[in-house]
Coordinates of C-alpha atoms in Angstrom, one line a residue:
X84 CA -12.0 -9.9 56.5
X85 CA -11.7 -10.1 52.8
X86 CA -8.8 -7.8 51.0
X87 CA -10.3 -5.2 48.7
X88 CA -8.2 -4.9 45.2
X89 CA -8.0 -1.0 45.0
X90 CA -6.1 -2.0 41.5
X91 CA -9.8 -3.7 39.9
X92 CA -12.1 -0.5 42.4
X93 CA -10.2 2.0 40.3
X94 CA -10.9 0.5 36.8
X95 CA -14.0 0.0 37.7
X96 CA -14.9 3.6 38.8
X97 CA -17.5 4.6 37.0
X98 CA -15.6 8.5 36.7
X99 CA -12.2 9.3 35.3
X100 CA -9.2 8.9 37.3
X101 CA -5.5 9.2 36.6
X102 CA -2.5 9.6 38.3
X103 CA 0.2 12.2 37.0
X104 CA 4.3 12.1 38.4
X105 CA 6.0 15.4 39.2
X106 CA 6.7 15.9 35.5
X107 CA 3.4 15.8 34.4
X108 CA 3.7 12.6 32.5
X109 CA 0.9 9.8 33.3
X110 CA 1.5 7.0 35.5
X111 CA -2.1 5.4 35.3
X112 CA -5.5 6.5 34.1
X113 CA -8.5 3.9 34.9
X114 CA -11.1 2.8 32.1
X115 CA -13.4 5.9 32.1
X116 CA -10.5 8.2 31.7
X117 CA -9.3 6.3 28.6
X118 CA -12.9 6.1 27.1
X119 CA -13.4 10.3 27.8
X120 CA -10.0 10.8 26.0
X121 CA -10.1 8.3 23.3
X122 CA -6.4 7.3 24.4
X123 CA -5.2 3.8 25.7
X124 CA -3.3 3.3 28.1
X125 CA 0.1 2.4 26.5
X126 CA -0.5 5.5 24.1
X127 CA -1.2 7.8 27.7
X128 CA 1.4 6.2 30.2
X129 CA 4.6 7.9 30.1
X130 CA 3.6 11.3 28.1
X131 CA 2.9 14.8 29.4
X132 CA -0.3 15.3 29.6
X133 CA 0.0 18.7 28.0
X134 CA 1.6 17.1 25.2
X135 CA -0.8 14.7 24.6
X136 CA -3.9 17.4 25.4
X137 CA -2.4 20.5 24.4
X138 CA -4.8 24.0 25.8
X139 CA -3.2 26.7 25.4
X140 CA -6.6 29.0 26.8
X141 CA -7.7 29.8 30.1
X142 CA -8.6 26.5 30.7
X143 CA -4.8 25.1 30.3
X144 CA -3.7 27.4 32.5
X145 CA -6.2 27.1 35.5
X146 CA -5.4 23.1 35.2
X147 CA -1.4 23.6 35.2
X148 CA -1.6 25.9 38.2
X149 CA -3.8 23.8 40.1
X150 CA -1.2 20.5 39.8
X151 CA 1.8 23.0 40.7
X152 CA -0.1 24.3 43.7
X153 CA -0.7 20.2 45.2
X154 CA 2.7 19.5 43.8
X155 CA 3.6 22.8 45.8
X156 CA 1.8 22.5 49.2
X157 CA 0.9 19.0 49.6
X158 CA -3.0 20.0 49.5
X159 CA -5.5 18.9 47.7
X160 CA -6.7 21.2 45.1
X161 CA -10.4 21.5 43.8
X162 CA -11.8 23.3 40.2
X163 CA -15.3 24.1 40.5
X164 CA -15.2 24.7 36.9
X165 CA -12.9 24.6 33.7
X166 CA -13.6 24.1 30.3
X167 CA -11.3 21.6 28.7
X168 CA -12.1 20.3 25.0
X169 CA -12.0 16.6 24.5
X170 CA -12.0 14.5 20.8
X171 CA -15.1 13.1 19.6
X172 CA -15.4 9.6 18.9
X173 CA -14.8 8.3 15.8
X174 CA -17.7 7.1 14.8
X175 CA -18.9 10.8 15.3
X176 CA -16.6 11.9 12.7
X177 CA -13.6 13.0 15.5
X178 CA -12.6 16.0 16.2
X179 CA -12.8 18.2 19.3
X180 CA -16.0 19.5 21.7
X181 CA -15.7 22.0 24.2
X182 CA -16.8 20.8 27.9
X183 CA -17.2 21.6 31.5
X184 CA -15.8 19.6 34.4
X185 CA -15.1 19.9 37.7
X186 CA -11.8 18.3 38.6
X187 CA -10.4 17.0 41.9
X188 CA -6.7 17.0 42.6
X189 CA -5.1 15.0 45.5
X190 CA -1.3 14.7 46.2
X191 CA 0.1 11.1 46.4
X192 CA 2.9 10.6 49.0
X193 CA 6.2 8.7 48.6
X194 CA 8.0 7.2 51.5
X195 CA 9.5 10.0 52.9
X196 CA 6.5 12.1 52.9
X197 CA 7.1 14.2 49.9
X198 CA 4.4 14.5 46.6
X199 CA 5.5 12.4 44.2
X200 CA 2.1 12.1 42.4
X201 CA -1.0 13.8 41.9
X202 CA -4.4 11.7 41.5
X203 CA -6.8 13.8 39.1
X204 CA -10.8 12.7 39.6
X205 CA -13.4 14.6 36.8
X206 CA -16.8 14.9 36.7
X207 CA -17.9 16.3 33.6
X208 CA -21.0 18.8 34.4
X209 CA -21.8 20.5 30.7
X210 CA -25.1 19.5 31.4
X211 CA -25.5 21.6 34.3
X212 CA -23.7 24.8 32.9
X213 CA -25.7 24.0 29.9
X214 CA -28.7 24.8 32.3
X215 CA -27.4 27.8 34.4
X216 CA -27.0 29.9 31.0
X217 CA -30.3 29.0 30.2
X218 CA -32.0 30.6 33.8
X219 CA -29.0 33.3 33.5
X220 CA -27.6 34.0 30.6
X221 CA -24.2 32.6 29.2
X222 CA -22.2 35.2 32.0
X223 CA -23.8 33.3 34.6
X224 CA -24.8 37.1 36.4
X225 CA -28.5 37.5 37.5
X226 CA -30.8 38.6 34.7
X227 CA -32.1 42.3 34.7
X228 CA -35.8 40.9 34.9
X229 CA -37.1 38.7 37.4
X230 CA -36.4 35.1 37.0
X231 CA -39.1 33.2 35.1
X232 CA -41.5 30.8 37.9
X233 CA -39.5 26.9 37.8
X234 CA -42.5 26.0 35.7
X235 CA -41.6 28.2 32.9
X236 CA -38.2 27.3 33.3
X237 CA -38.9 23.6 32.9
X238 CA -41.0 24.7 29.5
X239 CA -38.1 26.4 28.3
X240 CA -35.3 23.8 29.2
X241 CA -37.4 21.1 27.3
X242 CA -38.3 23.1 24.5
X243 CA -34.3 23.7 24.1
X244 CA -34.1 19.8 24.5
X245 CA -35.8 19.3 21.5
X246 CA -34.4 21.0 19.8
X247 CA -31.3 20.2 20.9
X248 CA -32.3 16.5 19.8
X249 CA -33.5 18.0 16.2
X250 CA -30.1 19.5 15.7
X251 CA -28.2 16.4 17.4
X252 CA -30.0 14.2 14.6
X253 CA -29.4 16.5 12.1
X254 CA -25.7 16.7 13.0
X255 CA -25.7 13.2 13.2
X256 CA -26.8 12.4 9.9
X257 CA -24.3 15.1 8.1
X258 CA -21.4 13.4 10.1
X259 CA -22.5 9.5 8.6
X260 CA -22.8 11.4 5.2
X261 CA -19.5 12.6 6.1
X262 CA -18.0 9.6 7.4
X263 CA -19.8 7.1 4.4
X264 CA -18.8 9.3 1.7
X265 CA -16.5 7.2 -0.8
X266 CA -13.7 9.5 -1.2
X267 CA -11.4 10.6 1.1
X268 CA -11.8 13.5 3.7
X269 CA -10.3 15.1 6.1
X270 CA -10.1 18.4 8.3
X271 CA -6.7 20.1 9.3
X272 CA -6.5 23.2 11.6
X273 CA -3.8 25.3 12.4
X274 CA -0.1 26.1 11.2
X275 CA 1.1 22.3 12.1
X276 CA -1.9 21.4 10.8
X277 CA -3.9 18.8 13.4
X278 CA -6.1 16.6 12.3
X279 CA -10.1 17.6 13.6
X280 CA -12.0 15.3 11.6
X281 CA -11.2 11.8 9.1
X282 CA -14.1 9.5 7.7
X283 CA -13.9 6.3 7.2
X284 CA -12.0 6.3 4.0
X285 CA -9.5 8.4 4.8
X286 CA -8.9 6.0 7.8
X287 CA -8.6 3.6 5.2
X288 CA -6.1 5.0 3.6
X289 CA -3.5 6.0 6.5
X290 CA -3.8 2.5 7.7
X291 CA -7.0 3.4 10.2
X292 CA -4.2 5.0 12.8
X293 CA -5.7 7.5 15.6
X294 CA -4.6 10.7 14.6
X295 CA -7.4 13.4 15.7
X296 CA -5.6 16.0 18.0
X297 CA -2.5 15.7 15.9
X298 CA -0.3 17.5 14.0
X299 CA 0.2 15.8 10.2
X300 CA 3.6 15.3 10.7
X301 CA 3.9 13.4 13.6
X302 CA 0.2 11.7 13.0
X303 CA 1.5 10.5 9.4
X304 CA 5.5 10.6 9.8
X305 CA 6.4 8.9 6.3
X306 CA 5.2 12.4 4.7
X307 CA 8.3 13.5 6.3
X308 CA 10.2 15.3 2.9
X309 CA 7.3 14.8 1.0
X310 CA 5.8 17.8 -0.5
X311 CA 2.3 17.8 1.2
X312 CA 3.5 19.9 4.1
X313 CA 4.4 22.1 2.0
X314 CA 1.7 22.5 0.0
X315 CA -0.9 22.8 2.8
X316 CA 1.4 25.6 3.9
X317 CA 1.4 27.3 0.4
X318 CA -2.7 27.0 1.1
X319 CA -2.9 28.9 4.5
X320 CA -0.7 31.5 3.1
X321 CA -2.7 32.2 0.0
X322 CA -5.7 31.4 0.7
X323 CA -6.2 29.2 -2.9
X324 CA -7.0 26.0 -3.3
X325 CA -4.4 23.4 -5.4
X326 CA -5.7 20.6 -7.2
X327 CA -3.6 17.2 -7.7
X328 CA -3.8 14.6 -9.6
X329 CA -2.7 11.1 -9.6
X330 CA 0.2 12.4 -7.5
X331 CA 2.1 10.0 -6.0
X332 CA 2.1 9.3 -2.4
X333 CA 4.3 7.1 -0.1
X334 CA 2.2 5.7 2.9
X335 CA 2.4 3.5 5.9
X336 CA -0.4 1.4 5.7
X337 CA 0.4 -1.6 7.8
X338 CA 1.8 -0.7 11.5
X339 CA 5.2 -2.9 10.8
X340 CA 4.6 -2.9 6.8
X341 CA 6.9 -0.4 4.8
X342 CA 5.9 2.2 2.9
X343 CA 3.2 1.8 0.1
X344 CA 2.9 4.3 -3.1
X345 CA -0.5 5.3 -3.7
X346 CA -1.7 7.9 -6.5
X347 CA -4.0 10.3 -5.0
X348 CA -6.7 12.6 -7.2
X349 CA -7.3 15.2 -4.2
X350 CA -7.8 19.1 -3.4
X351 CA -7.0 21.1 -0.4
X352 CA -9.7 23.5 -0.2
X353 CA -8.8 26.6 2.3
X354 CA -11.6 26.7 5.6
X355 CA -11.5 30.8 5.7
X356 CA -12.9 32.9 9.1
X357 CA -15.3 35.3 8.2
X358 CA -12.4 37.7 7.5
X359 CA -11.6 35.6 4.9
X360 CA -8.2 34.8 6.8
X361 CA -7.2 30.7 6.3
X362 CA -7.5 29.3 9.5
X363 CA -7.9 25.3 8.0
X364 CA -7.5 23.1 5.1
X365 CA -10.6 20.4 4.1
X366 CA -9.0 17.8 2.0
X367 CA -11.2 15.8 0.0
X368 CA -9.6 13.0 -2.8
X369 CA -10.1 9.5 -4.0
X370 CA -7.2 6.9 -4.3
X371 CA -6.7 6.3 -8.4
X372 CA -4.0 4.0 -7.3
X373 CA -5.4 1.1 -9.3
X374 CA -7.1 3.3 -12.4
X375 CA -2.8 4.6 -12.5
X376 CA -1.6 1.4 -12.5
X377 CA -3.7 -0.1 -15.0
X378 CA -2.8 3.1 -17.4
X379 CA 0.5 2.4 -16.9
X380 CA 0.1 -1.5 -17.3
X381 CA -1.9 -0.8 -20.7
X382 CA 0.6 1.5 -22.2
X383 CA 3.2 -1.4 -21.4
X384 CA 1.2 -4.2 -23.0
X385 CA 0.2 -1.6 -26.1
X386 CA 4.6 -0.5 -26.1
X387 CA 5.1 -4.0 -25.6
X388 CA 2.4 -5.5 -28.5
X389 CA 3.8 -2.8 -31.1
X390 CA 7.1 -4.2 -30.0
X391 CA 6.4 -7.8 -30.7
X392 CA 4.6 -6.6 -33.8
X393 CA 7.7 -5.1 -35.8
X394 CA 9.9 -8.3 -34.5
X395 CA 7.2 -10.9 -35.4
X396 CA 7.3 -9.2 -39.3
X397 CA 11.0 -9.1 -38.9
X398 CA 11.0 -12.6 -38.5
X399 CA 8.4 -13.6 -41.3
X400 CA 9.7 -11.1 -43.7
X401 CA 13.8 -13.1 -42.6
X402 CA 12.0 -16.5 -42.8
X403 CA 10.5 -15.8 -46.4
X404 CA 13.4 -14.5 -48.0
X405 CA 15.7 -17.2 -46.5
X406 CA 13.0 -20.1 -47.6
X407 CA 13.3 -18.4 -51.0
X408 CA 16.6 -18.7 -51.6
X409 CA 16.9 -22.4 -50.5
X410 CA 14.2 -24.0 -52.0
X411 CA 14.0 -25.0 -55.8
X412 CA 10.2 -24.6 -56.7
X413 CA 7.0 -23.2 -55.3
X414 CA 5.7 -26.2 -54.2
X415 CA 8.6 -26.9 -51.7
X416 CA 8.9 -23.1 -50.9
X417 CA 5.0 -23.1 -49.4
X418 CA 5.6 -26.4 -47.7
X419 CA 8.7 -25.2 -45.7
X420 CA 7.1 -21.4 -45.3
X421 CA 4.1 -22.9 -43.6
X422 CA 5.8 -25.2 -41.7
X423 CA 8.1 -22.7 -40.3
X424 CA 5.3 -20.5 -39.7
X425 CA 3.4 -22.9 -38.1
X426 CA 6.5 -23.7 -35.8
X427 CA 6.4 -19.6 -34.8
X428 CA 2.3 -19.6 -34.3
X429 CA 3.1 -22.6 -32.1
X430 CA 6.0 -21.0 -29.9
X431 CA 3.4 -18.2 -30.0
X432 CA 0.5 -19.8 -28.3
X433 CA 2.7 -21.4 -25.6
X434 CA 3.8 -17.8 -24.8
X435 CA 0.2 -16.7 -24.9
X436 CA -0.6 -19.3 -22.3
X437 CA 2.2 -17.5 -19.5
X438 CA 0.8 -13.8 -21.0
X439 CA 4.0 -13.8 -22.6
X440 CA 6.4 -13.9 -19.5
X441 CA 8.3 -17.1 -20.9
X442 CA 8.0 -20.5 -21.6
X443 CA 10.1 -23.9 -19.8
X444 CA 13.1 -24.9 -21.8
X445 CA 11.7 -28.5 -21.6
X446 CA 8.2 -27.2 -23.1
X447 CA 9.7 -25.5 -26.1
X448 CA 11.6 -28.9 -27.2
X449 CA 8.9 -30.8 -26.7
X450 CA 6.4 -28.5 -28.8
X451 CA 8.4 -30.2 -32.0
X452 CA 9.6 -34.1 -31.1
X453 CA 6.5 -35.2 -29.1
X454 CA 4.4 -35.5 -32.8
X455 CA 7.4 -38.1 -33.2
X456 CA 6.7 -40.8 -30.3
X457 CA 8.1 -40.7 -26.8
X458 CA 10.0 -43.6 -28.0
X459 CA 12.3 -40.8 -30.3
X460 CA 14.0 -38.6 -27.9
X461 CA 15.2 -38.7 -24.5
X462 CA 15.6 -35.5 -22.4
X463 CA 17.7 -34.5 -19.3
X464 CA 18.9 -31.5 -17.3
X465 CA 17.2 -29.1 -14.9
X466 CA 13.9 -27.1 -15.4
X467 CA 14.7 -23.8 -16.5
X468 CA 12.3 -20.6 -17.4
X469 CA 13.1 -19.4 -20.6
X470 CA 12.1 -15.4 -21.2
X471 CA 10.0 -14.6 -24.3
X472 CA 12.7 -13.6 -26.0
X473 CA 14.5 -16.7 -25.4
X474 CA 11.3 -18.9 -25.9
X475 CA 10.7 -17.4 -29.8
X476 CA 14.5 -17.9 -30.4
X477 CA 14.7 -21.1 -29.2
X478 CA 10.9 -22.5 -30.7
X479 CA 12.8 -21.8 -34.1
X480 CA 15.8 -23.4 -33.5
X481 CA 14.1 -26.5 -32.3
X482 CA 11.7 -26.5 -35.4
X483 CA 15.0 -26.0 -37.9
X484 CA 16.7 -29.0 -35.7
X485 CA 13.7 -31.4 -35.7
X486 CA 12.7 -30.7 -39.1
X487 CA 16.7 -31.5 -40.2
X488 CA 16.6 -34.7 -38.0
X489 CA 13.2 -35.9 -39.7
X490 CA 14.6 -35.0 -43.3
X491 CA 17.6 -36.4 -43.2
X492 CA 18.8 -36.9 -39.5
X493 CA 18.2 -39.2 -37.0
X494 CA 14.0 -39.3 -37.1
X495 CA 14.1 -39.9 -41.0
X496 CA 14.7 -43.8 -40.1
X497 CA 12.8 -46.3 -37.3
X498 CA 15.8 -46.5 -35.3
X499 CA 16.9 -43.5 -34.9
X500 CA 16.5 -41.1 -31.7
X501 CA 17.1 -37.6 -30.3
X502 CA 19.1 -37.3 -27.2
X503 CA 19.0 -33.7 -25.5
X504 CA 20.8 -32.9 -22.3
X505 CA 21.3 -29.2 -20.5
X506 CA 22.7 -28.2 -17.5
X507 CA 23.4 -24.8 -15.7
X508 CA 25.9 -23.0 -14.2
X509 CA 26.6 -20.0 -12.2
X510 CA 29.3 -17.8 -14.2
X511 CA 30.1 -13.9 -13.1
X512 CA 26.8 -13.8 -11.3
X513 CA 24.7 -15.0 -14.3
X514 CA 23.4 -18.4 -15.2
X515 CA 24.9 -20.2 -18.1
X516 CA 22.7 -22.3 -19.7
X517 CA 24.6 -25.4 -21.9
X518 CA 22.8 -27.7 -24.0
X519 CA 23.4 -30.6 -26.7
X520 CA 21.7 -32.1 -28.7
X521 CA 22.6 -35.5 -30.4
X522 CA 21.1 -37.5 -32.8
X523 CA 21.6 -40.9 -32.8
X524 CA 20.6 -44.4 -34.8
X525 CA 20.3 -42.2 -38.1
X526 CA 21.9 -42.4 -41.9
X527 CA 25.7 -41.4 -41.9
X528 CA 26.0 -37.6 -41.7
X529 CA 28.4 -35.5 -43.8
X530 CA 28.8 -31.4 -43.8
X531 CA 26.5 -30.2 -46.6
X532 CA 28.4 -28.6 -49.2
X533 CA 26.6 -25.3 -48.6
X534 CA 25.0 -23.4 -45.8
X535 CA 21.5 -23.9 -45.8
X536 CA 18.7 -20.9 -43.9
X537 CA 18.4 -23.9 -41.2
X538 CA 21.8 -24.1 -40.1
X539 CA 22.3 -20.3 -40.3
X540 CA 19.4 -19.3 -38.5
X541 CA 20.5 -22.0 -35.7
X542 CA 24.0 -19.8 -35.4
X543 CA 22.8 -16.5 -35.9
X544 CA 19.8 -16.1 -34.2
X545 CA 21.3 -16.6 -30.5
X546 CA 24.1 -14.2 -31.7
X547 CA 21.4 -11.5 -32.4
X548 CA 18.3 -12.0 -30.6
X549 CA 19.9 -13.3 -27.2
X550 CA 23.3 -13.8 -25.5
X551 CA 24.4 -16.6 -26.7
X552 CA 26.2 -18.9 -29.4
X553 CA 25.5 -22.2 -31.6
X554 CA 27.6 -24.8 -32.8
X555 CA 26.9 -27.4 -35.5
X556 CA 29.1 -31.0 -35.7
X557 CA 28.3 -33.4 -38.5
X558 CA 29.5 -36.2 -36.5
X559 CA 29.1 -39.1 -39.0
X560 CA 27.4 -40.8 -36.0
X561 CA 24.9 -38.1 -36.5
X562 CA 24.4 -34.4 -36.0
X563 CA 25.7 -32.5 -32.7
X564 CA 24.7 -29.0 -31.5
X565 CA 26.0 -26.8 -29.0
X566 CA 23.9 -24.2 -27.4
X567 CA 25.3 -21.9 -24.9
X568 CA 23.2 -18.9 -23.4
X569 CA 23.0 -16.4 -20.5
X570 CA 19.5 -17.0 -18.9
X571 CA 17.4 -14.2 -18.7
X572 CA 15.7 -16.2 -16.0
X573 CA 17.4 -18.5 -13.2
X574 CA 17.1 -22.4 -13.4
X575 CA 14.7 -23.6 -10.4
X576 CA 17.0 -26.9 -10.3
X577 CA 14.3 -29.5 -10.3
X578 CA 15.0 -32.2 -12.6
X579 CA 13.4 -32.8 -16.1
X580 CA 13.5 -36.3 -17.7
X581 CA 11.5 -37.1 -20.6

């Protein structure tokens, strides 16, 4: 004879079943009894069921009494009737309804013969209360006139049907309204403030966790310290709405993510009774998180442009004056203006390419020797991001070397080249950037007999505009400079040759 599996008979029953332990906590609740309760079985095995379903009415009471009296005697224990609220679905907009069942409690033995567990089996019979108060009356006590003929009770009981369907659809259609809207909503009751009803957005937002039939704080525990509670609280008590806007907000919107700050433009509207006594909150919002940031990144870019602004005339104005002094007639002071300026549009547009977060060292040198033939300079040392500062800085100096080397240096004959190596280094936690740059192949090199804006711009630019320092040799070989600099950025360490 084939073995029946009582585990698969009672998930299959078609009515809810579950098993509670002497404490009250679940042991096992079958598939119907998860779907009436809107609870899976990991979130309903080991809690009190009382904590889980909390009734504090008439109905709580009759149900706690009932499991002492089979925990008690050993005897099964039947309610012909108890009302017992259950959550809605969501897709119904949550919250709770108020119905009827008829409950069947039967002790579970251990091995010694004590009761260890009590087996619960529900039938829920709304329907049929629905229809005894409509032959009786709500008390369920005979009417004082005679009961209408079964025909006339049929009329009656379809005529409520349909209206009962009119209002169904009706209520149907405000709670897709309700859970479609765009913004956020949500209903609170009480002072812990459960949660009776979320739409979709507001799921949304909270990471789409289940929290109807539960206080905020332990439904949304990252508010812990936040001032929300507090404000709901300062709502029940006076019975005034409060109005935020883009306050910020730290939720957990990923089950195993941290939390994420969101900017919230919300009210918490007061539900009043019709003594006017706050006995709810309905919170309705939108998240401005994005609308925020973008505020906040525009006021950086317009602090940032007015910033650049002052620095770039700074420059111009320094660049003019100093081209002034060392040039002998108009004619040479427009062509070495323009070609400077040129050299700071150029450093400009490379920036413009990264939205201005910085350029590669390799990039910036090459702005000025490739026009020269890849046969003029050789490269070498590890790529390294430069920062904008350090990219405008640098562009110059490279323009003022290049423009030396093709005037005089090591570019100004065939032979000549441009040899430029870098490496990093790690010193006090910082990376220190070293670079030199030789010229070779050129005319002999003397020192000039005065400082010209090249060679002082080369040495005091890194002194002012970044950490760092700049060294000129006139070798007779050709020109030398040393370049040292704290990075702004670190080195990636791949290699650059060029």
């Amino acid at each position: 004879m084939p073995q029946i599996d009582f585990r698969a008979l009672f998930e299959t029953l078609p009515s809810p079943h579950m098993v509670l332990d002497r404490d009250l906590r679940f042991v096992e609740a079958n598939q119907a009894y998860q779907r009436v309760t809107e609870r899976t079985r990991d979130e309903l095995v080991g809690q009190n069921i009382f904590d889980l379903f909390p009734n504090p009415g008439d109905g709580g009471r009759q149900l706690r009494e009932s499991f002492q009296r089979v925990l008690d005697t050993g005897q099964p224990d039947t309610l012909a009737l108890i009302p017992y609220a259950i959550p809605l679905p969501l897709s119904l907009g949550g919250g709770f309804e108020m119905r009827f069942w008829s409950a069947v409690h039967t002790p579970l033995f251990d091995s010694a013969g004590n009761t260890a567990y009590v087996l619960q089996n529900t039938v829920d019979v709304t329907e049929i209360e629905r229809l005894k108060d409509i032959a009786y009356g709500p008390s369920g006590a005979a009417p004082e006139t005679p009961i209408e003929s079964a025909t006339q009770l049929y009329q009656r009981a379809q005529e409520l049907q349909q209206t009962n369907l009119i209002l169904v659809e009706e209520t149907n259609q405000i709670r897709n309204l309700f859970m479609q809207a765009p913004g956020f909503m949500a209903v609170l009751i009480g002072p812990d403030f459960v949660f009776r009803l979320v739409n979709n957005a507001y799921q949304s937002l909270i990471g789409r966790r289940a929290v109807i039939g539960r206080p905020l704080l332990e439904a949304l525990p990252e508010l812990e310290g936040q001032v929300f509670q507090d404000i709901l609280s300062e709502v029940m008590r006076t019975g005034q709405p409060y109005v935020g806007q883009a306050d910020s907000v730290l939720l957990q919107r990923q089950a195993d993510g941290p939390p994420e700050e969101r900017f919230l433009d919300f009210i918490y509207q007061p539900i009043l009774d019709g003594r006017g006594v706050p006995w709810g909150v309905f919170i309705e919002g939108s998240d401005v998180t994005a609308r925020v940031r973008a505020e906040r990144q525009q006021k950086l870019l317009l602090d940032e442009l007015n910033h650049r602004v002052k620095n770039t005339l700074a420059t111009v104005q320094a660049i003019a004056a100093q081209t002034l002094r060392t040039t002998a007639s108009p004619a040479d002071f427009r062509e070495a203006f323009e070609a400077r300026l040129l050299a700071l549009s150029a450093t400009h547009d490379l920036l413009t390419q990264s939205v201005w977060r910085g350029a590669p060292l390799d990039e910036v040198i090459l702005m000025e020797l490739r026009p020269h033939g890849a046969e003029r300079y050789k490269l070498e040392g590890p790529a390294v991001a430069l920062s904008a500062a350090e990219t405008l800085t640098l562009g110059l100096v490279f323009h003022e070397l290049v423009t030396n080397a093709a005037k005089y240096g090591a570019l100004s004959t065939s032979e000549g080249c441009v040899q430029v190596e870098w490496t990093v280094r790690e010193e006090a936690g910082r990376s220190r950037l070293d670079l030199v740059w030789r010229e070779q192949g050129g005319p002999p090199v003397s020192p000039p007999l005065r400082q010209g804006f090249g060679s002082r711009l080369i040495e005091r630019s890194l002194q002012g505009d970044i950490d760092g320092e700049a060294r000129l040799e006139f070798a007779e070989s050709g020109l030398l400079c040393h370049l040292r600099l704290t990075l702004a950025v670190e080195a990636t360490g791949a290699e650059v040759a060029a």
